[in-house]
Amino acid sequence: MITLCFVNQKGGVGKTTSCLNIGAALAKQGKRVLLIDMDAQGSLTKSAGIGVLPQNQPTISEVLGGKATAEEAILKEQGSAKFDVLPSDIRLSGAEVELIGAAGRDFILREALEPVADRYDYALIDCSPSLNILTLMALTAATGLVIPVAAQYMPLDGIMQLLQTVDIVRKRMNPTLKISGVVVTLYDSRRSLDRSIYEAIKQRFEKEIFEDIVRYNSKIAEAPTFGKDVITYAPSSNGSLAYQKIAEEIIRREET
């Protein structure tokens, strides 16, 4: 199972959107996909079309706390794309506090996913926009990370801090962790600022940046309000086509 962690400590850069739509695009390519929501806001869960979870439905919170297995918590074949989802909700906030003193906490997610790893080709983890305990768990469990960066602004200091955290994770918990790609989002070629920021990102991440850019597209924003990914909601839109090409590039990078 190739496990990709979507991380950026800056909010509003299209992190959850990219995780959802790349997952849907991979599923469309015939890949077995598991989406993992590691954000207490449950944005990925909601965007995938899953409503309010009943209290008796295990979530990632119960999995990390040892109260349920990943198999028990996974919701199967969600949406038209037929990906599986390991959901999250506000319960994860309490679980994070409880995990502060847990022994070997950084490895809990990795160990929890091991029993289901042979069932999936890809697991995509959506993290909260902060470098907290849960993000460290995700980085420890991942084979690679994907960094979504909005072309409208580029807080390089935040990205550098993220890369420093990645170096620490490599040294202490996950020596094989790599940057699998940088996704440029919210791009508008009509604006000179967007063009200049894109060039700066391209220069900084020459080898990691994906060939296709996710341009600003209303269909991408509309799709989650209907509980759908843009691949299903508007398959011929620019946003859908961009994410499908990025998924194809991920397959080429990760499987060759």
Short mmCIF file of C-alpha atoms in Angstrom, two decimals:
data_model
loop_
_atom_site.label_atom_id
_atom_site.label_comp_id
_atom_site.label_asym_id
_atom_site.label_seq_id
_atom_site.Cartn_x
_atom_site.Cartn_y
_atom_site.Cartn_z
CA MET A 1 0.00 0.00 0.00
CA ILE A 2 1.38 3.37 -1.05
CA THR A 3 0.50 5.85 1.69
CA LEU A 4 0.51 9.53 0.81
CA CYS A 5 0.08 12.22 3.45
CA PHE A 6 -1.40 15.56 2.34
CA VAL A 7 0.16 18.27 4.49
CA ASN A 8 0.39 22.04 4.62
CA GLN A 9 0.18 24.03 7.83
CA LYS A 10 -1.43 26.87 5.92
CA GLY A 11 -5.21 26.50 5.60
CA GLY A 12 -7.17 27.27 2.46
CA VAL A 13 -4.64 25.85 0.00
CA GLY A 14 -6.80 23.01 -1.31
CA LYS A 15 -5.36 20.26 0.86
CA THR A 16 -8.58 18.37 1.59
CA THR A 17 -9.87 19.05 -1.92
CA SER A 18 -6.70 17.63 -3.46
CA CYS A 19 -6.76 14.56 -1.23
CA LEU A 20 -10.38 13.81 -2.12
CA ASN A 21 -10.10 14.39 -5.85
CA ILE A 22 -6.77 12.65 -6.34
CA GLY A 23 -8.24 9.70 -4.42
CA ALA A 24 -11.28 9.69 -6.70
CA ALA A 25 -9.07 9.95 -9.78
CA LEU A 26 -6.92 7.03 -8.60
CA ALA A 27 -10.07 4.98 -8.00
CA LYS A 28 -11.24 5.82 -11.52
CA GLN A 29 -7.93 4.38 -12.76
CA GLY A 30 -8.91 1.10 -11.10
CA LYS A 31 -6.82 1.53 -7.97
CA ARG A 32 -8.09 0.37 -4.59
CA VAL A 33 -8.15 3.57 -2.53
CA LEU A 34 -8.58 4.33 1.16
CA LEU A 35 -9.08 7.94 2.26
CA ILE A 36 -8.09 8.64 5.88
CA ASP A 37 -9.41 11.73 7.65
CA MET A 38 -6.96 12.91 10.34
CA ASP A 39 -8.65 16.27 10.96
CA ALA A 40 -11.11 16.76 13.84
CA GLN A 41 -13.17 19.03 11.61
CA GLY A 42 -13.97 16.01 9.45
CA SER A 43 -13.72 18.00 6.23
CA LEU A 44 -12.64 15.04 4.11
CA THR A 45 -15.41 12.88 5.57
CA LYS A 46 -18.06 15.49 4.79
CA SER A 47 -16.65 16.25 1.33
CA ALA A 48 -16.88 12.55 0.51
CA GLY A 49 -20.64 12.75 1.07
CA ILE A 50 -20.73 11.19 4.53
CA GLY A 51 -23.16 12.96 6.86
CA VAL A 52 -23.18 13.15 10.64
CA LEU A 53 -21.71 9.96 12.05
CA PRO A 54 -23.65 8.11 14.77
CA GLN A 55 -21.89 7.69 18.10
CA ASN A 56 -21.73 3.93 17.61
CA GLN A 57 -19.82 4.33 14.32
CA PRO A 58 -16.10 3.95 15.05
CA THR A 59 -13.87 6.67 13.61
CA ILE A 60 -10.15 7.27 13.36
CA SER A 61 -10.41 8.48 16.97
CA GLU A 62 -11.41 5.03 18.24
CA VAL A 63 -8.80 3.38 16.03
CA LEU A 64 -5.97 5.51 17.45
CA GLY A 65 -7.28 4.96 20.97
CA GLY A 66 -7.29 1.18 20.55
CA LYS A 67 -11.08 0.95 20.95
CA ALA A 68 -11.72 -0.26 17.39
CA THR A 69 -9.78 -1.69 14.49
CA ALA A 70 -9.32 0.05 11.16
CA GLU A 71 -11.45 -2.67 9.57
CA GLU A 72 -14.33 -1.88 11.94
CA ALA A 73 -14.13 1.87 11.29
CA ILE A 74 -13.73 1.91 7.51
CA LEU A 75 -16.80 2.90 5.51
CA LYS A 76 -16.72 0.98 2.26
CA GLU A 77 -17.33 2.14 -1.33
CA GLN A 78 -18.26 5.75 -0.76
CA GLY A 79 -19.41 7.94 -3.61
CA SER A 80 -19.54 7.08 -7.28
CA ALA A 81 -15.77 6.61 -7.26
CA LYS A 82 -16.16 3.67 -4.83
CA PHE A 83 -13.26 4.56 -2.55
CA ASP A 84 -13.24 3.57 1.12
CA VAL A 85 -13.12 6.14 3.93
CA LEU A 86 -11.71 5.98 7.44
CA PRO A 87 -13.81 8.86 8.83
CA SER A 88 -13.27 11.52 11.45
CA ASP A 89 -15.33 13.93 13.51
CA ILE A 90 -15.00 16.14 16.58
CA ARG A 91 -14.17 13.09 18.70
CA LEU A 92 -10.65 13.28 17.33
CA SER A 93 -9.98 16.45 19.33
CA GLY A 94 -10.40 14.53 22.59
CA ALA A 95 -8.37 11.61 21.29
CA GLU A 96 -5.45 13.91 20.50
CA VAL A 97 -5.30 15.03 24.13
CA GLU A 98 -5.39 11.43 25.35
CA LEU A 99 -2.60 10.43 22.97
CA ILE A 100 -0.11 13.00 24.32
CA GLY A 101 1.29 10.59 26.87
CA ALA A 102 0.79 7.37 24.91
CA ALA A 103 3.85 5.15 24.55
CA GLY A 104 5.12 4.97 20.96
CA ARG A 105 2.36 7.34 19.90
CA ASP A 106 4.03 8.28 16.61
CA PHE A 107 3.71 4.69 15.36
CA ILE A 108 0.08 4.10 16.37
CA LEU A 109 -1.44 4.94 12.97
CA ARG A 110 1.14 2.93 11.06
CA GLU A 111 0.48 -0.12 13.20
CA ALA A 112 -3.29 0.33 12.98
CA LEU A 113 -3.18 0.31 9.17
CA GLU A 114 -0.97 -2.75 8.81
CA PRO A 115 -3.85 -5.30 8.99
CA VAL A 116 -5.65 -3.67 6.02
CA ALA A 117 -2.60 -2.66 3.98
CA ASP A 118 -2.88 -5.56 1.54
CA ARG A 119 -6.41 -4.54 0.59
CA TYR A 120 -5.45 -1.19 -0.94
CA ASP A 121 -3.12 0.17 -3.58
CA TYR A 122 -3.23 3.69 -2.11
CA ALA A 123 -4.06 5.26 1.23
CA LEU A 124 -4.36 9.05 1.20
CA ILE A 125 -4.23 10.85 4.56
CA ASP A 126 -5.73 14.31 4.97
CA CYS A 127 -4.11 16.17 7.88
CA SER A 128 -5.15 19.26 9.79
CA PRO A 129 -3.41 22.55 8.86
CA SER A 130 -0.94 22.31 11.73
CA LEU A 131 2.12 20.29 12.67
CA ASN A 132 0.54 18.51 15.64
CA ILE A 133 0.73 15.01 17.11
CA LEU A 134 -1.74 13.66 14.55
CA THR A 135 0.29 15.05 11.65
CA LEU A 136 3.44 13.43 13.04
CA MET A 137 1.57 10.12 13.22
CA ALA A 138 0.53 10.52 9.59
CA LEU A 139 4.07 11.35 8.46
CA THR A 140 5.36 8.31 10.33
CA ALA A 141 2.81 6.08 8.60
CA ALA A 142 3.34 7.54 5.12
CA THR A 143 5.60 6.45 2.30
CA GLY A 144 5.46 9.97 0.87
CA LEU A 145 3.90 13.37 1.36
CA VAL A 146 2.05 15.61 -1.07
CA ILE A 147 2.22 19.35 -0.43
CA PRO A 148 -0.62 21.43 -1.90
CA VAL A 149 0.48 25.06 -2.37
CA ALA A 150 -1.88 27.83 -3.48
CA ALA A 151 -0.49 30.03 -6.24
CA GLN A 152 -2.24 33.01 -4.70
CA TYR A 153 0.26 33.14 -1.88
CA MET A 154 3.26 31.11 -0.85
CA PRO A 155 4.27 31.23 2.81
CA LEU A 156 7.76 29.84 2.23
CA ASP A 157 8.61 30.03 5.91
CA GLY A 158 5.76 27.66 6.69
CA ILE A 159 6.86 25.23 3.99
CA MET A 160 10.44 25.34 5.26
CA GLN A 161 9.20 24.54 8.75
CA LEU A 162 7.29 21.60 7.33
CA LEU A 163 10.41 20.35 5.55
CA GLN A 164 12.37 20.64 8.81
CA THR A 165 9.71 18.51 10.51
CA VAL A 166 9.97 15.97 7.69
CA ASP A 167 13.74 15.76 8.26
CA ILE A 168 13.14 15.04 11.96
CA VAL A 169 10.60 12.33 11.11
CA ARG A 170 13.09 10.76 8.69
CA LYS A 171 15.82 10.68 11.32
CA ARG A 172 13.72 9.35 14.17
CA MET A 173 10.66 7.48 12.89
CA ASN A 174 10.44 7.01 9.13
CA PRO A 175 13.75 7.02 7.22
CA THR A 176 12.11 6.25 3.86
CA LEU A 177 9.67 9.18 3.89
CA LYS A 178 9.93 11.26 0.71
CA ILE A 179 8.25 14.23 -0.92
CA SER A 180 6.05 12.57 -3.52
CA GLY A 181 4.88 15.79 -5.10
CA VAL A 182 3.86 19.44 -4.86
CA VAL A 183 0.41 20.38 -6.16
CA VAL A 184 -0.10 23.98 -7.27
CA THR A 185 -3.72 24.98 -6.63
CA LEU A 186 -6.05 27.96 -7.08
CA TYR A 187 -4.02 29.16 -10.05
CA ASP A 188 -5.31 31.98 -12.25
CA SER A 189 -3.07 32.64 -15.26
CA ARG A 190 -4.63 36.08 -15.77
CA ARG A 191 -2.96 37.39 -12.64
CA SER A 192 0.70 38.29 -12.73
CA LEU A 193 1.06 37.47 -9.01
CA ASP A 194 -0.10 33.91 -9.58
CA ARG A 195 2.33 33.50 -12.46
CA SER A 196 5.27 34.84 -10.45
CA ILE A 197 4.43 32.68 -7.43
CA TYR A 198 4.11 29.61 -9.64
CA GLU A 199 7.57 30.25 -11.07
CA ALA A 200 8.96 30.60 -7.54
CA ILE A 201 7.37 27.32 -6.47
CA LYS A 202 8.64 25.63 -9.62
CA GLN A 203 12.16 26.87 -8.97
CA ARG A 204 12.10 25.72 -5.33
CA PHE A 205 10.53 22.31 -6.03
CA GLU A 206 11.84 21.62 -9.52
CA LYS A 207 11.85 17.83 -9.17
CA GLU A 208 8.79 17.46 -6.95
CA ILE A 209 6.24 19.76 -8.61
CA PHE A 210 3.53 18.01 -10.63
CA GLU A 211 3.33 18.86 -14.31
CA ASP A 212 -0.33 19.87 -14.19
CA ILE A 213 -1.66 22.89 -12.32
CA VAL A 214 -5.04 22.98 -10.59
CA ARG A 215 -6.50 26.24 -11.85
CA TYR A 216 -9.22 28.06 -9.97
CA ASN A 217 -12.43 26.34 -11.02
CA SER A 218 -15.93 26.82 -9.57
CA LYS A 219 -16.81 23.15 -10.10
CA ILE A 220 -14.10 22.13 -7.63
CA ALA A 221 -15.67 24.34 -4.97
CA GLU A 222 -19.22 23.26 -5.78
CA ALA A 223 -18.66 19.49 -5.72
CA PRO A 224 -18.23 19.02 -1.91
CA THR A 225 -21.47 20.90 -1.23
CA PHE A 226 -23.19 18.01 -3.00
CA GLY A 227 -21.04 15.45 -1.19
CA LYS A 228 -19.16 14.59 -4.36
CA ASP A 229 -15.67 14.76 -5.78
CA VAL A 230 -15.18 16.88 -8.89
CA ILE A 231 -14.31 13.78 -10.95
CA THR A 232 -17.89 12.59 -10.46
CA TYR A 233 -19.60 15.98 -10.25
CA ALA A 234 -18.10 17.58 -13.34
CA PRO A 235 -15.95 15.00 -15.14
CA SER A 236 -15.09 17.24 -18.11
CA SER A 237 -14.27 20.37 -16.08
CA ASN A 238 -10.75 21.78 -15.97
CA GLY A 239 -10.47 20.83 -12.29
CA SER A 240 -11.44 17.23 -12.94
CA LEU A 241 -9.03 16.88 -15.85
CA ALA A 242 -6.16 18.40 -13.84
CA TYR A 243 -6.64 16.05 -10.90
CA GLN A 244 -6.92 13.05 -13.22
CA LYS A 245 -3.60 13.97 -14.85
CA ILE A 246 -1.96 14.43 -11.45
CA ALA A 247 -3.26 11.00 -10.41
CA GLU A 248 -1.74 9.51 -13.55
CA GLU A 249 1.56 11.18 -12.71
CA ILE A 250 1.43 9.80 -9.17
CA ILE A 251 0.97 6.31 -10.59
CA ARG A 252 3.97 6.78 -12.86
CA ARG A 253 6.14 8.14 -10.04
CA GLU A 254 5.14 5.66 -7.36
CA GLU A 255 4.82 2.46 -9.35
CA THR A 256 7.80 2.61 -11.68
#
